[in-house]
């Protein structure tokens, strides 16, 4: 029986990288029936700024999604559908492994970087609760609850143990936001006590940013609220070669949606030059989630082999290949990976 997976290509470079990821997954031989659903700026505007119910229904039915990015208008327009989707499907954990790929000539090529970001995915300033009190005075509500903070902390520590990790660092700004980030931190501390084998540390987000740039090798597992997780993810992507590379998973109790860290990259959309590695590596996480460990391992090996050879890399990582040429190389490498 094939698996059924909701495929949400998104917009911008989304359809290009989604097509590439589908080819890479199919090359592993795992049978997947793709339930394709459209989620683009146009579709959202046509449905009054809401996520169409068909998208929610699809993931609710299949329980697994592979998603490209979706454009959100800046300083106006509809609310982020990415945020809405995560909230409606209760995808409370955003997990982003950041690792160096072989052969890449990044600034940190001689540094061992292998960290995982666990970002709370449903609240914080992303609640979208904004209000103009009087003209030119605006408030944005930062919502932090014990329920969500404890849940992400529990998930993070449980995963850290499962993956044999050594250290969890909670990132916060509780020196300033004593109540909200203070609560987040209290929850992290309480859960940390249940995991004595894991070293537990705390860092204020500004210091954490500096430490990540200065000595990224000291980090293992990072736990943080939504906004810091968003920003630190892009920073961490920059350490290993950019947004074209870093994958992600949105995990809930019942559903999981796999998507890259990057957005819709309007500056390069439609040119056939986007790097599909991030969504391909997100597909590796999806295959692991489906317990297709062998296929996941072979696809990851194929991606790494393509990087190690370095002949068919995309522009963003110093190559000259198109999305399609890179994908051809990965698909070819899957065929010979054991
Ligand atoms: P972005 O991640 O789209 O792009 C930032 C930079 O990285 C650009 O120069 C882009 O060309 C480059 N880049 C990103 N992905 C790449 C890839 N796969 N290959 C090569 N280069 C790549 O961030 P942005 O420009 O700030 O945001 C654009 C839009 O995406 C916004 O509307 C934003 O809201 C949306 N967004 C969506 C998601 C999502 O759907 N999950 C996530 C982040 C941003």
Coordinates of C-alpha atoms and ligand atoms in Angstrom, one line a residue:
X1 CA 0.0 0.0 0.0
X2 CA 1.4 3.4 -0.9
X3 CA 1.5 6.2 1.7
X4 CA -0.7 9.2 1.1
X5 CA 1.1 12.5 1.7
X6 CA -0.3 16.0 1.3
X7 CA 1.9 17.9 -1.1
X8 CA 1.6 21.7 -0.7
X9 CA 4.0 23.2 -3.3
X10 CA 3.3 26.7 -2.1
X11 CA 4.4 29.7 -4.3
X12 CA 7.5 31.6 -5.3
X13 CA 10.3 28.9 -5.6
X14 CA 7.9 26.5 -3.8
X15 CA 6.7 24.6 -6.9
X16 CA 10.2 24.3 -8.3
X17 CA 11.8 22.8 -5.1
X18 CA 8.7 20.7 -4.4
X19 CA 8.9 19.1 -7.8
X20 CA 12.6 18.3 -7.2
X21 CA 11.9 16.8 -3.7
X22 CA 9.1 14.6 -5.2
X23 CA 11.5 13.3 -7.8
X24 CA 14.1 12.6 -5.1
X25 CA 11.7 10.8 -2.8
X26 CA 10.3 8.7 -5.7
X27 CA 13.8 7.7 -6.7
X28 CA 14.1 5.8 -3.4
X29 CA 11.3 3.5 -4.5
X30 CA 9.0 4.3 -1.6
X31 CA 5.5 4.5 -3.0
X32 CA 3.7 7.7 -2.2
X33 CA 0.3 8.9 -3.5
X34 CA 0.6 12.7 -3.4
X35 CA -2.6 14.6 -2.4
X36 CA -1.7 17.9 -4.1
X37 CA -3.3 21.0 -2.6
X38 CA -2.8 24.6 -3.7
X39 CA -1.8 27.2 -1.1
X40 CA -0.6 30.3 -2.8
X41 CA -1.0 34.0 -2.3
X42 CA -3.6 34.0 -5.0
X43 CA -5.6 31.2 -3.5
X44 CA -5.5 32.7 -0.1
X45 CA -6.6 36.1 -1.3
X46 CA -9.5 34.4 -3.2
X47 CA -10.6 32.7 0.1
X48 CA -10.7 36.0 1.9
X49 CA -7.2 35.8 3.5
X50 CA -7.9 32.4 5.1
X51 CA -6.2 29.0 4.6
X52 CA -8.6 27.1 2.4
X53 CA -10.4 24.4 4.3
X54 CA -9.3 21.9 1.6
X55 CA -5.6 22.3 2.8
X56 CA -6.5 21.6 6.4
X57 CA -8.7 18.7 5.5
X58 CA -6.0 17.1 3.3
X59 CA -3.4 17.1 6.1
X60 CA -6.1 16.1 8.7
X61 CA -6.8 13.1 6.4
X62 CA -3.2 12.1 5.5
X63 CA -1.5 13.1 8.7
X64 CA 1.7 13.9 6.8
X65 CA 2.5 16.9 4.6
X66 CA 5.4 18.0 2.5
X67 CA 5.2 21.8 2.1
X68 CA 6.9 24.5 0.0
X69 CA 7.0 28.1 1.2
X70 CA 4.1 30.5 0.9
X71 CA 4.5 34.2 0.5
X72 CA 3.1 36.5 3.3
X73 CA 2.5 40.1 2.5
X74 CA 4.7 42.5 4.5
X75 CA 3.3 45.2 6.8
X76 CA -0.4 44.6 5.8
X77 CA -2.6 42.1 4.0
X78 CA -3.5 38.6 5.3
X79 CA -2.0 36.9 8.3
X80 CA 0.7 34.3 7.7
X81 CA -0.9 31.1 6.5
X82 CA 2.2 29.2 7.6
X83 CA 1.4 30.3 11.2
X84 CA -2.3 29.6 10.8
X85 CA -1.6 26.1 9.4
X86 CA 0.7 25.3 12.4
X87 CA -1.9 26.5 14.8
X88 CA -4.9 24.8 13.2
X89 CA -3.2 21.5 12.9
X90 CA -1.6 21.9 16.4
X91 CA 1.9 21.4 15.0
X92 CA 3.5 22.5 18.3
X93 CA 7.2 21.7 17.6
X94 CA 9.3 23.1 14.8
X95 CA 12.5 21.0 14.6
X96 CA 15.4 22.2 12.4
X97 CA 18.6 20.2 12.3
X98 CA 21.6 22.3 11.1
X99 CA 24.5 20.3 9.8
X100 CA 27.4 20.9 7.4
X101 CA 27.3 19.1 4.1
X102 CA 30.5 17.6 2.8
X103 CA 32.7 19.6 0.4
X104 CA 31.0 22.9 0.8
X105 CA 33.4 25.8 1.0
X106 CA 31.6 27.8 3.7
X107 CA 33.4 30.2 6.2
X108 CA 33.0 27.5 8.9
X109 CA 34.1 24.6 6.8
X110 CA 36.7 23.5 9.4
X111 CA 34.2 23.8 12.3
X112 CA 32.1 20.9 13.4
X113 CA 28.5 22.1 13.3
X114 CA 25.7 19.7 14.2
X115 CA 22.9 21.3 16.1
X116 CA 19.1 21.0 16.3
X117 CA 16.8 23.9 16.9
X118 CA 13.5 23.1 18.7
X119 CA 11.2 26.1 18.4
X120 CA 7.8 26.5 20.0
X121 CA 5.5 26.8 17.1
X122 CA 2.0 28.0 18.2
X123 CA 2.3 31.2 20.3
X124 CA 4.6 34.0 21.4
X125 CA 4.4 37.1 19.2
X126 CA 3.2 34.9 16.4
X127 CA -0.3 34.9 18.0
X128 CA -0.9 37.8 15.6
X129 CA -2.7 39.8 18.3
X130 CA -2.0 43.4 17.4
X131 CA -3.9 46.5 18.2
X132 CA -3.7 50.2 17.5
X133 CA -4.4 51.7 20.9
X134 CA -4.6 55.3 19.5
X135 CA -3.2 56.6 16.3
X136 CA 0.5 55.8 16.0
X137 CA 0.6 53.7 19.1
X138 CA 0.5 50.0 18.5
X139 CA 0.8 46.9 20.8
X140 CA 1.6 43.3 19.8
X141 CA 0.8 40.7 22.4
X142 CA 3.4 38.2 23.3
X143 CA 1.5 35.1 24.5
X144 CA 3.4 32.5 26.5
X145 CA 1.5 29.7 28.3
X146 CA 2.7 27.0 30.6
X147 CA 0.9 24.4 28.5
X148 CA 2.8 25.2 25.3
X149 CA 6.1 25.9 27.0
X150 CA 6.0 22.6 28.9
X151 CA 5.0 20.7 25.8
X152 CA 7.9 22.0 23.7
X153 CA 10.3 21.5 26.6
X154 CA 9.1 17.9 27.1
X155 CA 9.3 17.1 23.4
X156 CA 12.8 18.6 23.1
X157 CA 14.3 16.7 26.1
X158 CA 12.6 13.5 25.0
X159 CA 14.1 13.8 21.5
X160 CA 17.5 14.8 22.9
X161 CA 17.6 11.6 24.9
X162 CA 16.3 9.5 22.0
X163 CA 18.9 10.9 19.7
X164 CA 21.7 10.5 22.2
X165 CA 22.4 14.2 22.4
X166 CA 24.4 15.6 25.3
X167 CA 23.3 19.2 26.0
X168 CA 20.2 21.3 25.8
X169 CA 20.5 25.1 25.8
X170 CA 17.4 27.2 26.4
X171 CA 17.5 30.6 24.7
X172 CA 15.5 33.4 26.2
X173 CA 15.2 37.1 27.1
X174 CA 13.9 36.6 30.6
X175 CA 16.1 39.4 31.9
X176 CA 13.8 41.8 30.2
X177 CA 10.5 39.8 29.7
X178 CA 10.6 38.5 33.2
X179 CA 7.0 37.2 33.1
X180 CA 6.7 35.7 29.6
X181 CA 10.2 34.4 29.0
X182 CA 10.4 33.8 32.7
X183 CA 7.6 31.3 32.5
X184 CA 9.1 29.6 29.4
X185 CA 12.4 29.2 31.3
X186 CA 10.7 27.9 34.4
X187 CA 9.1 25.2 32.3
X188 CA 12.4 24.3 30.7
X189 CA 14.1 24.1 34.1
X190 CA 11.4 21.8 35.5
X191 CA 11.6 19.4 32.6
X192 CA 15.5 19.5 32.6
X193 CA 15.5 18.1 36.2
X194 CA 13.9 14.9 34.8
X195 CA 16.8 14.4 32.5
X196 CA 19.9 14.4 34.7
X197 CA 22.1 12.8 32.0
X198 CA 21.6 15.9 29.7
X199 CA 23.6 19.0 30.5
X200 CA 21.3 21.9 30.7
X201 CA 22.3 25.5 30.0
X202 CA 20.5 28.8 29.5
X203 CA 21.6 31.8 27.3
X204 CA 20.1 35.2 26.7
X205 CA 19.2 35.4 23.0
X206 CA 21.6 38.2 22.2
X207 CA 24.5 36.4 23.7
X208 CA 23.4 33.1 22.1
X209 CA 23.5 34.9 18.7
X210 CA 27.1 36.0 19.3
X211 CA 28.1 32.6 20.6
X212 CA 26.6 30.9 17.6
X213 CA 28.7 33.0 15.2
X214 CA 31.9 32.8 17.4
X215 CA 31.8 29.1 18.5
X216 CA 29.0 27.2 16.8
X217 CA 30.6 23.9 17.7
X218 CA 29.6 24.3 21.4
X219 CA 25.9 23.9 20.6
X220 CA 24.0 20.7 20.5
X221 CA 20.2 21.0 21.1
X222 CA 18.6 24.5 21.3
X223 CA 15.2 25.1 22.9
X224 CA 13.4 28.4 22.4
X225 CA 10.2 30.3 22.0
X226 CA 8.7 31.0 18.6
X227 CA 10.3 34.4 17.6
X228 CA 13.9 33.6 18.7
X229 CA 13.6 30.2 17.0
X230 CA 12.6 31.9 13.7
X231 CA 15.5 34.3 13.8
X232 CA 18.2 31.9 15.1
X233 CA 17.2 29.4 12.5
X234 CA 18.2 31.7 9.6
X235 CA 21.4 32.7 11.5
X236 CA 22.3 29.0 11.9
X237 CA 21.5 28.3 8.3
X238 CA 24.0 31.0 7.4
X239 CA 26.7 29.1 9.3
X240 CA 26.4 26.0 7.1
X241 CA 26.0 27.6 3.7
X242 CA 22.6 29.3 3.6
X243 CA 18.8 28.9 3.5
X244 CA 19.0 26.6 0.4
X245 CA 20.2 23.8 2.7
X246 CA 18.4 23.6 6.1
X247 CA 15.3 21.4 6.5
X248 CA 12.6 21.4 9.0
X249 CA 9.7 19.5 10.5
X250 CA 6.5 20.8 12.1
X251 CA 5.4 18.1 14.6
X252 CA 2.1 17.6 16.4
X253 CA 0.5 14.8 18.3
X254 CA -1.5 13.7 15.2
X255 CA 0.1 15.4 12.2
X256 CA 3.5 16.4 10.8
X257 CA 4.3 18.8 8.0
X258 CA 7.8 18.9 6.6
X259 CA 9.1 22.1 5.2
X260 CA 12.4 24.0 4.7
X261 CA 13.5 26.9 6.8
X262 CA 13.5 29.2 3.8
X263 CA 10.7 31.3 2.4
X264 CA 9.4 31.8 -1.1
X265 CA 12.5 33.6 -2.3
X266 CA 10.7 36.0 -4.8
X267 CA 14.1 37.3 -6.0
X268 CA 14.9 34.0 -7.7
X269 CA 11.4 32.5 -8.3
X270 CA 10.7 31.1 -11.7
X271 CA 14.3 31.1 -12.8
X272 CA 15.0 27.4 -12.3
X273 CA 18.0 28.1 -10.0
X274 CA 16.6 27.5 -6.5
X275 CA 18.4 25.0 -4.4
X276 CA 16.0 22.2 -3.5
X277 CA 18.4 20.6 -0.9
X278 CA 16.4 22.1 2.0
X279 CA 13.2 20.5 0.9
X280 CA 14.9 17.3 -0.1
X281 CA 16.5 17.1 3.4
X282 CA 13.0 17.8 4.8
X283 CA 11.8 14.8 2.8
X284 CA 14.5 12.7 4.5
X285 CA 12.9 13.7 7.8
X286 CA 9.5 12.8 6.4
X287 CA 10.7 9.4 5.3
X288 CA 12.1 8.8 8.8
X289 CA 8.8 9.8 10.2
X290 CA 7.1 7.3 7.9
X291 CA 9.6 4.7 9.3
X292 CA 11.2 4.3 5.9
X293 CA 14.6 4.4 7.5
X294 CA 16.5 2.7 4.6
X295 CA 15.0 5.1 2.0
X296 CA 15.8 8.1 4.3
X297 CA 19.4 7.0 4.7
X298 CA 19.8 6.4 0.9
X299 CA 18.4 9.8 0.0
X300 CA 20.6 11.5 2.6
X301 CA 23.6 9.6 1.3
X302 CA 22.7 10.7 -2.3
X303 CA 22.5 14.3 -1.3
X304 CA 25.8 14.1 0.5
X305 CA 27.5 12.4 -2.4
X306 CA 26.3 15.1 -4.8
X307 CA 27.8 17.7 -2.5
X308 CA 31.0 15.8 -2.0
X309 CA 31.5 15.5 -5.8
X310 CA 30.6 19.2 -6.1
X311 CA 30.0 19.1 -9.8
X312 CA 26.3 19.9 -9.9
X313 CA 25.7 22.4 -7.2
X314 CA 23.3 25.4 -7.4
X315 CA 24.4 29.1 -7.5
X316 CA 23.7 29.8 -3.9
X317 CA 26.4 27.4 -2.8
X318 CA 29.0 28.4 -5.4
X319 CA 27.9 26.1 -8.3
X320 CA 26.4 26.8 -11.7
X321 CA 23.8 24.0 -12.0
X322 CA 20.1 24.6 -12.3
X323 CA 17.5 23.1 -9.9
X324 CA 16.9 20.4 -12.5
X325 CA 20.6 19.5 -13.0
X326 CA 21.2 19.3 -9.3
X327 CA 18.0 17.1 -8.9
X328 CA 19.2 14.8 -11.8
X329 CA 22.5 14.4 -9.9
X330 CA 20.7 13.4 -6.7
X331 CA 18.3 11.1 -8.4
X332 CA 21.3 9.4 -10.1
X333 CA 23.1 9.1 -6.8
X334 CA 20.0 7.5 -5.1
X335 CA 20.1 4.8 -7.7
X336 CA 23.7 3.8 -6.7
X337 CA 23.3 4.4 -2.9
X338 CA 23.0 1.3 -0.8
Ligands
LIG1 P1 13.5 33.8 1.9 O1 13.9 32.7 2.8 O2 12.4 33.6 0.9 O3 14.8 34.4 1.1 C1 16.0 34.9 1.7 C2 17.2 34.9 0.8 O4 17.6 33.5 0.7 C3 16.8 35.3 -0.7 O5 18.0 36.0 -1.2 C4 16.6 34.0 -1.4 O6 16.9 34.1 -2.8 C5 17.5 33.1 -0.7 N1 17.0 31.7 -0.7 C6 16.0 31.2 0.0 N2 15.8 29.9 -0.3 C7 16.6 29.6 -1.2 C8 16.8 28.4 -2.0 N3 16.1 27.3 -1.8 N4 17.8 28.4 -2.9 C9 18.6 29.5 -3.1 N5 18.4 30.7 -2.5 C10 17.4 30.7 -1.5 O7 13.1 35.1 2.9 P2 12.4 36.4 2.5 O8 12.9 36.9 1.2 O9 12.6 37.2 3.7 O10 10.9 36.1 2.5 C11 10.1 35.9 1.2 C12 8.7 35.5 1.6 O11 8.7 34.1 2.1 C13 8.0 36.4 2.6 O12 6.7 36.6 2.1 C14 7.9 35.5 3.8 O13 6.8 35.8 4.6 C15 7.8 34.1 3.2 N6 8.3 33.1 4.2 C16 7.6 31.9 4.1 C17 8.0 30.8 4.9 C18 7.2 29.6 4.9 O14 6.4 29.4 4.0 N7 7.4 28.6 5.8 C19 9.2 30.9 5.7 C20 9.9 32.1 5.6 C21 9.5 33.2 4.9

